[in-house]
């Protein structure tokens, strides 16, 4: 049963994607996409209900040959893309980087497969190893990813209608969206490093194709940036495979993690691959550039796939770097990314850019927890991974609905959205609150991260803690600033109106919001039955929930009292502080009000001036290209420090 469910989770998306590619009928294609979503959701839940973890499984050996052939076909395609770009545009940096990185992988992989280790894979090592962490990731990928697929059916129809396309690009779009889910399941299930590498590169292919979907010059440039940056990670993966096999006679990820005498060099190479995938500074450019893609692509890349591949690999590798200098530098690296990208998010006016910086920042926080590497820190990393996936998918899809309603993704144009589009505004506000406030689980993850950091020892720990504090403050600023635009109302703005409920737009959002709420309110049983088994596979339990609170060695997270206080505040504040009509007066707008206009006043020389409300973005301070370059250099220096540490 388990082997069938594994096959469905990995292979069915590839099959459905291929059919989508050749299916010209829109209705049939939409039906197939919906069917794929249902099958993936059901198979992931059934696999979760199987129990008896871990599961080890190896399909027939013929699949090793299939993977080998497809791996080279993929690399040859990447090489073709790079060479074609050079032939078309001259010796461009992107073409040279792409070709060079792919060629390096082809040569190294060829030497490994056919010269150094022609007998791999080793018969005694399973292709798949599925434990609780794999199951958590599979549920994130299959359920959240499938909800995004359902949303994309209507979104892409509206998107292409607005673009007045004569020929639809949806077959290709749904092909890559669907197979990305299968490849992600392949990554989290595989134990054989060659298999993980293959699925890893499939996600790179999907990312390249989906970012370049619009076929504009900007889209193609950003797609190439995503390609060569992720190929750096692919090269790291190949180097790690070669090192592991030549030194340990194995290509099992599980054997690598559990080897007490493992060297740090292959782990560094694998972490490099993870850092590129999860867009850590200095590799953040590809994820920011991915914002040119349609909203469902952004939602998928940021929540349940692609960046989460890097996070999954980092958490998976964590037990192997306990009490090492590499772990300390990884904690510093993650905290650095968390802080700088949270600050840079303050300067962003476009909502998708704010979400993109927020994603990179939160991934940095998770990487920091992996580096701290205590049981509490790893608990925080898994909690943040789950709740971030839910909230970020929700928020990206909200932005897509707002964009199609307003015709803009600019935060400044969302002024008074609670009065103009109360349904989507309410869901978006709840989504933003789920990233920063009780009763939502992200706050539990951040509490655990802060407590884990406070217990950190070593001379770098004060610096990591300082970066965490500044980053947390900046996070609050950019979220609250955005929330303020929803509620700020210029005098004379139109009255409340309720938008039409769209099932494919609003239903996935409501389901995700329900997940965020239900799992947060029932967070203790959710933690005990779902998260704790993943942590205790390698670490002791660091959280005591026996008294109904989350207790660690450093303090308490009192879930229910916080819920009750929040509920009292929500109920009492409007009742006690309800403004009385007789006390209301016309707003003062820096001059005498114009009697015939509710939003104008007399200014210099009695000239009429329109009132403008807006937020402060500190563009010159935080959106400065010199600052961006400096931060990339700083991130690169931390990476170089890691390499030096593992080599000496």
Coordinates of C-alpha atoms in Angstrom, one line a residue:
X1 CA 0.0 0.0 0.0
X2 CA 2.7 2.5 1.0
X3 CA 4.7 1.8 -2.1
X4 CA 1.6 2.5 -4.3
X5 CA 1.0 5.7 -2.5
X6 CA 4.7 6.8 -2.9
X7 CA 4.4 6.0 -6.6
X8 CA 1.2 8.1 -6.9
X9 CA 2.7 11.0 -5.0
X10 CA 5.7 11.1 -7.3
X11 CA 4.6 9.7 -10.7
X12 CA 1.0 10.8 -11.0
X13 CA 1.9 14.6 -11.2
X14 CA 4.4 13.8 -14.0
X15 CA 1.7 11.8 -15.9
X16 CA -1.0 14.4 -15.4
X17 CA 1.4 17.2 -16.4
X18 CA 2.3 15.4 -19.7
X19 CA -1.3 15.0 -20.5
X20 CA -2.0 18.7 -19.7
X21 CA 0.8 19.6 -22.2
X22 CA -1.0 18.0 -25.1
X23 CA -4.6 18.6 -24.0
X24 CA -6.0 21.5 -26.0
X25 CA -9.5 21.5 -24.6
X26 CA -9.6 24.0 -21.7
X27 CA -12.5 22.3 -19.9
X28 CA -10.8 18.8 -20.0
X29 CA -7.5 20.3 -18.9
X30 CA -9.0 22.1 -16.0
X31 CA -10.8 18.9 -15.0
X32 CA -7.5 17.0 -15.1
X33 CA -5.8 19.6 -13.0
X34 CA -8.6 19.4 -10.5
X35 CA -8.4 15.6 -10.5
X36 CA -4.6 15.8 -10.0
X37 CA -5.1 18.1 -7.0
X38 CA -7.7 15.7 -5.4
X39 CA -5.5 12.6 -6.0
X40 CA -2.4 14.3 -4.5
X41 CA -4.3 15.4 -1.4
X42 CA -5.9 12.0 -0.9
X43 CA -2.6 10.1 -1.4
X44 CA -0.7 12.3 1.0
X45 CA -3.3 11.9 3.7
X46 CA -3.5 8.1 3.2
X47 CA 0.3 7.9 3.3
X48 CA 0.2 9.9 6.6
X49 CA -2.4 7.5 8.0
X50 CA -0.2 4.5 7.2
X51 CA 2.0 4.9 10.3
X52 CA 4.8 2.4 10.9
X53 CA 7.5 5.0 10.1
X54 CA 10.2 5.0 8.8
X55 CA 9.4 3.3 5.5
X56 CA 12.2 2.1 3.3
X57 CA 11.5 1.3 -0.3
X58 CA 13.4 0.7 -3.5
X59 CA 11.6 0.3 -6.8
X60 CA 13.0 -2.0 -9.6
X61 CA 16.6 -1.4 -10.5
X62 CA 15.5 -0.4 -14.0
X63 CA 14.5 2.9 -12.5
X64 CA 18.1 3.7 -11.7
X65 CA 18.8 3.6 -15.4
X66 CA 15.8 5.7 -16.2
X67 CA 16.9 8.3 -13.6
X68 CA 20.4 8.3 -15.1
X69 CA 19.2 8.9 -18.7
X70 CA 16.8 11.6 -17.7
X71 CA 19.4 13.3 -15.5
X72 CA 21.7 13.6 -18.5
X73 CA 18.8 14.7 -20.8
X74 CA 18.1 17.4 -18.3
X75 CA 21.7 18.6 -18.1
X76 CA 22.0 18.6 -21.9
X77 CA 18.8 20.7 -22.1
X78 CA 20.3 23.2 -19.7
X79 CA 23.5 23.3 -21.7
X80 CA 21.5 23.8 -24.9
X81 CA 19.7 26.8 -23.2
X82 CA 23.0 28.3 -22.2
X83 CA 24.7 27.8 -25.6
X84 CA 21.7 29.0 -27.5
X85 CA 21.7 32.2 -25.4
X86 CA 25.4 32.8 -26.2
X87 CA 24.8 32.2 -29.9
X88 CA 21.9 34.6 -29.9
X89 CA 23.1 37.4 -27.5
X90 CA 26.9 37.0 -27.6
X91 CA 29.1 36.2 -24.6
X92 CA 26.5 37.3 -22.0
X93 CA 27.3 36.6 -18.4
X94 CA 24.1 34.6 -18.0
X95 CA 24.8 32.4 -21.0
X96 CA 28.5 31.8 -19.9
X97 CA 27.5 31.1 -16.3
X98 CA 24.7 28.7 -17.3
X99 CA 26.9 26.8 -19.8
X100 CA 29.9 26.7 -17.5
X101 CA 28.0 25.4 -14.5
X102 CA 26.2 22.8 -16.5
X103 CA 29.3 21.6 -18.3
X104 CA 31.0 21.2 -14.9
X105 CA 28.2 19.0 -13.7
X106 CA 28.1 16.9 -16.8
X107 CA 31.9 16.2 -16.6
X108 CA 32.0 15.5 -12.9
X109 CA 28.8 13.4 -13.0
X110 CA 30.2 11.5 -16.0
X111 CA 33.5 10.8 -14.3
X112 CA 31.6 9.6 -11.1
X113 CA 29.0 7.5 -12.9
X114 CA 31.3 5.8 -15.4
X115 CA 34.8 5.9 -14.1
X116 CA 34.9 6.3 -10.3
X117 CA 31.8 4.5 -9.2
X118 CA 30.2 2.4 -12.1
X119 CA 28.5 0.1 -9.6
X120 CA 26.2 2.7 -7.9
X121 CA 23.6 2.6 -6.6
X122 CA 24.6 0.3 -3.8
X123 CA 22.2 -2.7 -3.5
X124 CA 21.9 -2.4 0.3
X125 CA 20.8 1.2 0.3
X126 CA 17.1 2.1 -0.3
X127 CA 16.1 4.6 -2.9
X128 CA 13.4 6.0 -0.6
X129 CA 13.4 6.6 3.2
X130 CA 10.2 8.1 4.5
X131 CA 10.0 9.3 8.1
X132 CA 7.8 11.9 9.9
X133 CA 9.7 14.9 8.4
X134 CA 9.1 13.5 4.9
X135 CA 5.4 13.0 5.7
X136 CA 5.1 16.6 7.0
X137 CA 6.7 17.9 3.8
X138 CA 4.6 15.7 1.6
X139 CA 1.4 17.0 3.2
X140 CA 2.6 20.6 2.7
X141 CA 3.5 20.0 -0.9
X142 CA 0.5 17.9 -1.8
X143 CA -2.3 19.8 0.0
X144 CA -1.1 23.4 -0.2
X145 CA 0.3 22.9 -3.7
X146 CA -2.9 21.4 -4.8
X147 CA -5.0 24.3 -3.5
X148 CA -2.7 26.6 -5.5
X149 CA -3.3 24.4 -8.6
X150 CA -7.1 24.8 -8.1
X151 CA -6.8 28.5 -7.7
X152 CA -4.6 28.7 -10.8
X153 CA -7.4 27.3 -13.0
X154 CA -9.4 30.5 -12.7
X155 CA -6.5 32.9 -12.2
X156 CA -4.8 31.9 -15.5
X157 CA -8.1 32.2 -17.4
X158 CA -8.6 35.7 -16.1
X159 CA -4.9 36.5 -16.5
X160 CA -4.8 35.6 -20.2
X161 CA -8.1 37.4 -20.7
X162 CA -6.6 40.6 -19.4
X163 CA -3.5 40.0 -21.6
X164 CA -5.6 39.4 -24.7
X165 CA -3.6 36.4 -25.7
X166 CA -4.5 34.8 -29.0
X167 CA -2.9 31.5 -28.2
X168 CA -3.1 30.1 -24.7
X169 CA 0.0 29.1 -22.8
X170 CA -1.9 27.2 -20.2
X171 CA -0.9 23.7 -21.3
X172 CA 2.8 24.5 -20.8
X173 CA 2.0 26.4 -17.6
X174 CA 0.1 23.5 -16.0
X175 CA 2.6 21.0 -17.2
X176 CA 5.4 22.6 -15.2
X177 CA 3.2 23.5 -12.2
X178 CA 2.0 19.9 -11.9
X179 CA 5.3 18.1 -12.3
X180 CA 6.9 20.5 -9.8
X181 CA 4.7 18.9 -7.1
X182 CA 5.9 15.4 -8.2
X183 CA 9.5 16.4 -8.1
X184 CA 9.2 17.9 -4.7
X185 CA 7.7 14.7 -3.4
X186 CA 10.6 12.9 -5.0
X187 CA 13.1 15.1 -3.1
X188 CA 11.5 14.6 0.4
X189 CA 11.0 10.8 -0.1
X190 CA 14.4 10.0 -1.6
X191 CA 17.4 8.7 0.4
X192 CA 19.7 8.0 -2.6
X193 CA 21.6 11.2 -3.2
X194 CA 21.6 10.6 -7.0
X195 CA 17.8 10.5 -7.0
X196 CA 17.5 13.6 -4.8
X197 CA 19.9 15.4 -7.2
X198 CA 17.7 14.4 -10.2
X199 CA 14.5 15.7 -8.6
X200 CA 16.4 18.7 -7.4
X201 CA 17.3 19.6 -10.9
X202 CA 13.7 19.0 -12.1
X203 CA 12.6 21.7 -9.7
X204 CA 15.3 24.0 -11.2
X205 CA 13.8 23.3 -14.7
X206 CA 10.3 24.1 -13.5
X207 CA 11.4 27.2 -11.8
X208 CA 13.2 28.4 -15.0
X209 CA 10.2 27.7 -17.2
X210 CA 7.6 29.2 -14.9
X211 CA 9.5 32.4 -14.2
X212 CA 10.0 32.9 -17.9
X213 CA 6.3 32.1 -18.6
X214 CA 5.4 35.6 -19.8
X215 CA 8.2 35.5 -22.4
X216 CA 9.0 39.2 -21.9
X217 CA 12.6 40.4 -21.8
X218 CA 12.4 40.9 -18.0
X219 CA 10.9 37.5 -17.5
X220 CA 13.6 35.8 -19.6
X221 CA 16.4 37.7 -17.7
X222 CA 15.0 36.6 -14.4
X223 CA 14.5 33.0 -15.5
X224 CA 18.1 32.9 -16.5
X225 CA 19.2 34.3 -13.1
X226 CA 17.1 31.7 -11.3
X227 CA 18.7 29.0 -13.5
X228 CA 22.4 29.8 -13.0
X229 CA 22.0 30.5 -9.3
X230 CA 20.3 27.2 -8.8
X231 CA 22.9 25.5 -10.9
X232 CA 25.5 26.6 -8.4
X233 CA 23.6 24.6 -5.9
X234 CA 23.4 21.7 -8.4
X235 CA 27.2 21.8 -8.7
X236 CA 27.5 21.7 -4.9
X237 CA 25.2 18.6 -4.9
X238 CA 27.4 16.8 -7.4
X239 CA 30.6 17.6 -5.4
X240 CA 28.9 16.3 -2.2
X241 CA 27.9 13.0 -3.9
X242 CA 31.4 12.4 -5.2
X243 CA 32.9 13.2 -1.8
X244 CA 30.5 11.0 0.1
X245 CA 31.0 8.0 -2.2
X246 CA 34.7 8.2 -2.4
X247 CA 35.2 8.6 1.4
X248 CA 32.3 6.5 2.8
X249 CA 31.4 4.1 0.0
X250 CA 27.8 5.2 0.2
X251 CA 25.3 7.5 -1.5
X252 CA 22.7 7.3 1.2
X253 CA 21.6 10.6 2.8
X254 CA 20.5 8.8 6.0
X255 CA 23.9 7.0 6.3
X256 CA 25.6 10.4 5.9
X257 CA 23.5 12.1 8.6
X258 CA 24.0 9.2 11.1
X259 CA 27.7 8.8 10.5
X260 CA 29.4 10.2 13.7
X261 CA 32.7 10.6 11.9
X262 CA 31.4 12.4 8.8
X263 CA 33.6 15.3 7.4
X264 CA 32.1 18.7 7.1
X265 CA 33.1 19.3 3.5
X266 CA 30.2 17.3 1.9
X267 CA 27.8 18.8 4.4
X268 CA 28.9 22.3 3.4
X269 CA 28.4 21.4 -0.3
X270 CA 24.9 20.2 0.4
X271 CA 24.1 23.3 2.5
X272 CA 25.3 25.4 -0.4
X273 CA 22.7 23.7 -2.6
X274 CA 20.1 24.3 0.1
X275 CA 21.1 28.0 0.5
X276 CA 20.7 28.7 -3.3
X277 CA 17.3 26.9 -3.3
X278 CA 16.1 28.9 -0.3
X279 CA 17.4 32.2 -1.7
X280 CA 19.6 33.1 1.2
X281 CA 21.7 36.3 0.8
X282 CA 23.6 36.6 -1.6
X283 CA 21.4 34.3 -3.7
X284 CA 18.1 36.2 -3.0
X285 CA 18.1 37.8 -6.5
X286 CA 16.5 34.8 -8.2
X287 CA 13.5 34.7 -5.9
X288 CA 12.9 38.5 -6.1
X289 CA 13.1 38.2 -9.9
X290 CA 10.6 35.4 -9.8
X291 CA 7.9 38.0 -9.0
X292 CA 7.5 38.6 -12.8
X293 CA 5.7 35.2 -13.0
X294 CA 1.9 34.9 -12.6
X295 CA 0.7 34.9 -9.0
X296 CA 0.1 31.1 -8.7
X297 CA 3.8 30.5 -9.6
X298 CA 4.9 32.9 -6.8
X299 CA 2.5 31.2 -4.4
X300 CA 3.8 27.8 -5.2
X301 CA 7.5 28.7 -5.2
X302 CA 7.3 30.6 -1.9
X303 CA 5.1 28.3 0.1
X304 CA 5.2 24.6 -0.6
X305 CA 7.9 23.9 -3.2
X306 CA 11.3 25.2 -4.4
X307 CA 12.4 27.3 -1.5
X308 CA 11.1 24.6 0.9
X309 CA 13.3 22.1 -0.8
X310 CA 16.3 24.0 0.6
X311 CA 14.7 24.3 4.0
X312 CA 13.9 20.5 4.0
X313 CA 17.5 19.6 3.1
X314 CA 18.8 22.0 5.8
X315 CA 16.6 20.5 8.5
X316 CA 17.4 17.0 7.3
X317 CA 21.2 17.7 7.6
X318 CA 20.9 19.4 10.9
X319 CA 21.8 16.4 13.2
X320 CA 25.1 15.9 11.3
X321 CA 26.5 19.4 12.3
X322 CA 25.7 19.4 16.0
X323 CA 28.3 21.3 18.0
X324 CA 30.4 22.3 15.1
X325 CA 31.9 25.6 13.9
X326 CA 29.9 25.1 10.6
X327 CA 26.7 25.1 12.6
X328 CA 27.6 28.4 14.4
X329 CA 28.4 30.1 11.1
X330 CA 25.1 28.8 9.6
X331 CA 23.2 30.4 12.6
X332 CA 25.0 33.7 11.9
X333 CA 24.3 33.4 8.2
X334 CA 20.5 32.7 8.7
X335 CA 20.2 35.5 11.3
X336 CA 22.0 37.9 8.9
X337 CA 19.6 37.0 6.1
X338 CA 16.6 37.3 8.4
X339 CA 17.5 40.8 9.5
X340 CA 18.6 42.4 6.3
X341 CA 15.7 41.2 4.1
X342 CA 13.2 42.2 6.8
X343 CA 14.7 45.7 6.8
X344 CA 14.6 45.8 2.9
X345 CA 11.0 44.8 2.9
X346 CA 10.1 48.1 4.6
X347 CA 11.1 50.0 1.4
X348 CA 8.9 48.0 -0.9
X349 CA 5.6 49.4 -2.3
X350 CA 4.6 46.4 -4.4
X351 CA 2.8 43.8 -2.3
X352 CA 4.4 40.8 -4.1
X353 CA 7.9 42.2 -3.3
X354 CA 7.0 42.6 0.3
X355 CA 5.9 39.0 0.4
X356 CA 9.1 37.9 -1.4
X357 CA 11.4 39.7 1.1
X358 CA 9.2 38.3 3.9
X359 CA 9.7 34.8 2.6
X360 CA 13.5 35.2 2.3
X361 CA 13.6 36.6 5.8
X362 CA 11.5 33.8 7.4
X363 CA 13.6 31.2 5.6
X364 CA 16.7 32.9 7.1
X365 CA 15.1 32.5 10.5
X366 CA 14.6 28.8 9.8
X367 CA 18.2 28.4 8.7
X368 CA 19.3 30.2 11.8
X369 CA 17.4 27.6 13.9
X370 CA 19.1 24.8 12.0
X371 CA 22.5 26.4 12.8
X372 CA 21.6 26.8 16.5
X373 CA 20.7 23.1 16.3
X374 CA 19.2 22.5 19.8
X375 CA 16.0 20.4 20.1
X376 CA 14.1 23.6 20.7
X377 CA 15.6 25.3 17.7
X378 CA 14.8 22.4 15.4
X379 CA 11.2 22.4 16.8
X380 CA 11.0 26.1 15.9
X381 CA 12.3 25.3 12.4
X382 CA 9.6 22.7 11.7
X383 CA 6.8 24.9 13.2
X384 CA 7.9 27.8 11.1
X385 CA 8.1 25.7 8.0
X386 CA 4.6 24.5 8.4
X387 CA 2.9 27.7 9.3
X388 CA 4.9 29.8 6.9
X389 CA 3.8 27.6 4.0
X390 CA 0.1 28.0 4.9
X391 CA 0.2 31.8 5.5
X392 CA 2.4 32.6 2.5
X393 CA 0.3 30.6 0.0
X394 CA -2.7 32.4 1.4
X395 CA -1.2 35.9 1.1
X396 CA 0.1 35.4 -2.4
X397 CA -3.3 34.2 -3.6
X398 CA -5.0 37.1 -1.8
X399 CA -2.7 39.5 -3.7
X400 CA -3.7 37.8 -7.0
X401 CA -7.4 38.4 -6.2
X402 CA -6.8 42.0 -5.2
X403 CA -4.7 42.5 -8.4
X404 CA -7.6 41.3 -10.6
X405 CA -10.1 43.4 -8.6
X406 CA -8.1 46.7 -8.4
X407 CA -5.8 46.3 -11.4
X408 CA -2.8 47.0 -9.1
X409 CA -0.6 45.2 -6.6
X410 CA 0.7 48.5 -5.2
X411 CA 0.1 48.8 -1.4
X412 CA -0.7 52.5 -1.8
X413 CA -3.6 51.6 -4.0
X414 CA -5.0 49.3 -1.3
X415 CA -6.2 52.3 0.8
X416 CA -9.5 51.7 2.4
X417 CA -9.8 48.2 0.9
X418 CA -11.9 47.0 3.9
X419 CA -14.7 49.3 2.5
X420 CA -14.2 48.6 -1.1
X421 CA -13.6 44.8 -1.1
X422 CA -14.4 43.6 2.5
X423 CA -14.3 39.9 1.8
X424 CA -10.8 39.7 0.3
X425 CA -9.6 42.5 2.5
X426 CA -10.7 40.6 5.6
X427 CA -9.0 37.4 4.4
X428 CA -5.8 39.2 3.6
X429 CA -5.8 41.0 7.0
X430 CA -6.2 37.6 8.7
X431 CA -3.4 36.2 6.6
X432 CA -1.1 39.1 7.6
X433 CA -2.0 38.6 11.3
X434 CA -1.3 34.9 10.9
X435 CA 2.4 35.9 10.2
X436 CA 2.8 38.0 13.3
X437 CA 0.1 37.6 16.0
X438 CA -1.6 35.2 18.3
X439 CA -3.3 32.8 18.1
X440 CA -1.5 31.8 14.9
X441 CA 1.4 29.3 14.9
X442 CA 4.0 31.5 13.4
X443 CA 4.3 33.3 16.7
X444 CA 4.8 30.0 18.5
X445 CA 7.7 29.3 16.1
X446 CA 9.2 32.7 16.6
X447 CA 8.9 32.3 20.4
X448 CA 10.8 29.0 20.2
X449 CA 13.4 30.6 17.9
X450 CA 14.0 33.5 20.4
X451 CA 14.2 31.1 23.4
X452 CA 16.6 28.9 21.5
X453 CA 18.8 31.9 20.6
X454 CA 18.8 33.1 24.2
X455 CA 20.2 29.8 25.3
X456 CA 22.9 29.8 22.6
X457 CA 26.5 29.9 23.9
X458 CA 29.7 31.1 22.2
X459 CA 31.1 34.5 21.3
X460 CA 28.8 34.9 18.2
X461 CA 25.6 34.3 20.2
X462 CA 25.1 38.0 21.2
X463 CA 25.5 39.1 17.6
X464 CA 22.9 36.4 16.4
X465 CA 20.5 37.6 19.1
X466 CA 20.9 41.2 18.1
X467 CA 20.2 40.4 14.5
X468 CA 17.2 38.5 15.5
X469 CA 15.8 41.4 17.6
X470 CA 16.4 43.9 14.9
X471 CA 14.9 41.6 12.2
X472 CA 11.8 40.9 14.4
X473 CA 11.2 44.7 14.9
X474 CA 11.6 45.3 11.1
X475 CA 9.1 42.5 10.4
X476 CA 6.5 44.1 12.6
X477 CA 7.0 47.5 10.8
X478 CA 6.4 46.3 7.3
X479 CA 3.4 44.2 8.2
X480 CA 1.7 46.9 10.3
X481 CA 2.5 49.5 7.6
X482 CA 0.7 47.3 5.0
X483 CA -2.2 46.7 7.4
X484 CA -2.6 50.4 7.9
X485 CA -3.4 51.0 4.2
X486 CA -6.3 48.6 4.4
X487 CA -7.9 50.7 7.2
X488 CA -6.9 54.3 6.3
X489 CA -9.7 56.1 4.5
X490 CA -9.6 59.4 2.7
X491 CA -12.7 61.4 3.4
X492 CA -15.2 61.0 0.7
X493 CA -14.2 57.4 -0.2
X494 CA -16.9 55.2 -1.5
X495 CA -19.2 53.2 0.8
X496 CA -18.9 49.5 1.7
X497 CA -19.7 47.1 -1.1
X498 CA -19.5 43.4 -1.0
X499 CA -17.7 41.6 -3.9
X500 CA -19.1 38.5 -5.6
X501 CA -17.9 35.2 -4.1
X502 CA -15.8 33.2 -6.5
X503 CA -15.4 29.5 -5.6
X504 CA -12.1 28.9 -7.2
X505 CA -10.6 32.2 -5.9
X506 CA -12.1 32.3 -2.4
X507 CA -12.5 28.7 -1.4
X508 CA -8.8 27.8 -1.4
X509 CA -8.1 31.0 0.6
X510 CA -10.8 30.1 3.2
X511 CA -9.4 26.5 3.5
X512 CA -5.9 27.8 4.1
X513 CA -7.2 30.4 6.6
X514 CA -9.0 27.6 8.4
X515 CA -5.8 25.5 8.5
X516 CA -3.9 28.5 10.0
X517 CA -6.7 29.0 12.6
X518 CA -7.5 25.4 13.5
X519 CA -3.9 24.2 13.7
X520 CA -3.0 27.2 15.8
X521 CA -5.9 26.9 18.2
X522 CA -5.3 23.2 18.6
X523 CA -1.5 23.7 18.5
X524 CA -0.7 21.5 21.5
X525 CA -2.3 18.2 20.2
X526 CA -1.0 19.2 16.7
X527 CA 2.5 19.6 18.1
X528 CA 2.4 16.3 20.1
X529 CA 1.0 14.1 17.3
X530 CA 2.6 15.7 14.2
X531 CA 5.7 17.7 15.0
X532 CA 7.2 16.0 18.0
X533 CA 7.8 12.6 16.2
X534 CA 9.8 14.5 13.6
X535 CA 12.0 16.2 16.2
X536 CA 12.5 13.2 18.5
X537 CA 13.7 11.1 15.6
X538 CA 17.1 12.8 16.2
X539 CA 16.7 15.0 19.3
X540 CA 15.2 14.7 22.8
X541 CA 12.0 16.5 23.4
X542 CA 12.7 20.1 24.6
X543 CA 9.1 21.3 25.2
X544 CA 6.8 20.4 28.1
X545 CA 3.1 20.6 27.3
X546 CA 1.8 18.7 30.3
X547 CA 0.3 21.8 31.9
X548 CA -1.4 23.0 28.8
X549 CA 1.3 25.5 27.9
X550 CA 4.5 25.3 25.8
X551 CA 7.3 25.3 28.4
X552 CA 11.0 25.2 27.7
X553 CA 14.0 25.5 30.0
X554 CA 13.9 29.3 29.4
X555 CA 10.2 30.2 29.7
X556 CA 6.5 29.6 28.9
X557 CA 4.4 30.2 25.8
X558 CA 0.9 30.5 27.3
X559 CA -1.3 29.8 24.3
X560 CA -4.8 29.9 25.8
X561 CA -4.4 33.0 28.1
X562 CA -3.1 34.8 25.0
X563 CA -6.1 33.6 23.0
X564 CA -8.5 34.8 25.7
X565 CA -6.8 38.2 26.0
X566 CA -6.9 38.7 22.3
X567 CA -10.6 37.8 22.2
X568 CA -11.4 40.2 25.0
X569 CA -9.5 42.9 23.2
X570 CA -11.4 42.3 20.0
X571 CA -14.8 42.3 21.8
X572 CA -14.3 45.1 24.4
X573 CA -12.3 47.7 22.5
X574 CA -15.0 48.5 19.9
X575 CA -17.7 48.5 22.7
X576 CA -15.8 50.7 25.2
X577 CA -14.3 53.0 22.7
X578 CA -17.1 53.3 20.1
X579 CA -17.0 56.9 18.8
X580 CA -20.2 58.9 19.4
X581 CA -21.6 60.7 16.4
X582 CA -22.0 63.9 18.2
X583 CA -18.2 63.9 18.9
X584 CA -17.2 63.5 15.3
X585 CA -15.9 66.5 13.4
X586 CA -14.4 67.2 10.0
X587 CA -10.8 66.1 9.7
X588 CA -8.2 68.9 9.8
X589 CA -6.0 68.7 6.7
X590 CA -3.4 71.3 7.3
X591 CA -5.6 74.1 6.0
X592 CA -9.2 75.3 5.9
X593 CA -11.5 72.6 4.4
X594 CA -13.1 73.1 1.0
X595 CA -16.8 73.1 1.7
X596 CA -17.7 71.4 -1.6
X597 CA -15.1 68.6 -1.3
X598 CA -14.6 66.2 1.6
X599 CA -10.9 65.5 0.7
X600 CA -9.6 69.0 -0.3
X601 CA -8.3 72.0 1.7
X602 CA -7.0 75.5 1.0
X603 CA -3.2 75.7 1.1
X604 CA -0.8 78.4 -0.2
X605 CA -2.5 81.4 -1.9
X606 CA -5.9 79.8 -1.2
X607 CA -5.2 77.1 -3.7
X608 CA -7.3 73.9 -3.4
X609 CA -5.1 70.9 -2.6
X610 CA -6.2 67.3 -2.6
X611 CA -5.6 65.3 0.5
X612 CA -3.1 62.4 0.0
X613 CA -2.6 59.6 2.6
X614 CA 0.4 57.4 2.3
X615 CA 3.1 55.4 4.1
X616 CA 6.8 56.1 4.5
X617 CA 9.0 53.7 2.7
X618 CA 12.5 54.9 3.4
X619 CA 13.5 54.1 -0.2
X620 CA 16.7 56.1 -0.2
X621 CA 17.9 54.3 2.9
X622 CA 16.9 50.7 2.3
X623 CA 16.3 50.4 -1.5
X624 CA 19.8 51.6 -2.2
X625 CA 21.7 49.6 -4.8
X626 CA 25.0 50.2 -3.0
X627 CA 23.5 48.8 0.2
X628 CA 22.2 45.7 -1.8
X629 CA 25.7 45.1 -3.1
X630 CA 27.3 45.5 0.3
X631 CA 24.9 43.0 1.8
X632 CA 25.6 40.5 -0.9
X633 CA 29.3 40.8 -0.2
X634 CA 28.7 40.4 3.5
X635 CA 26.6 37.2 2.9
X636 CA 29.3 35.9 0.5
X637 CA 32.0 36.5 3.1
X638 CA 30.1 34.4 5.7
X639 CA 29.8 31.6 3.1
X640 CA 33.5 31.8 2.4
X641 CA 34.1 31.6 6.1
X642 CA 32.1 28.4 6.2
X643 CA 34.3 26.9 3.4
X644 CA 37.5 27.9 5.2
X645 CA 36.2 26.4 8.5
X646 CA 35.4 23.0 6.9
X647 CA 38.7 22.9 4.9
X648 CA 41.1 23.6 7.8

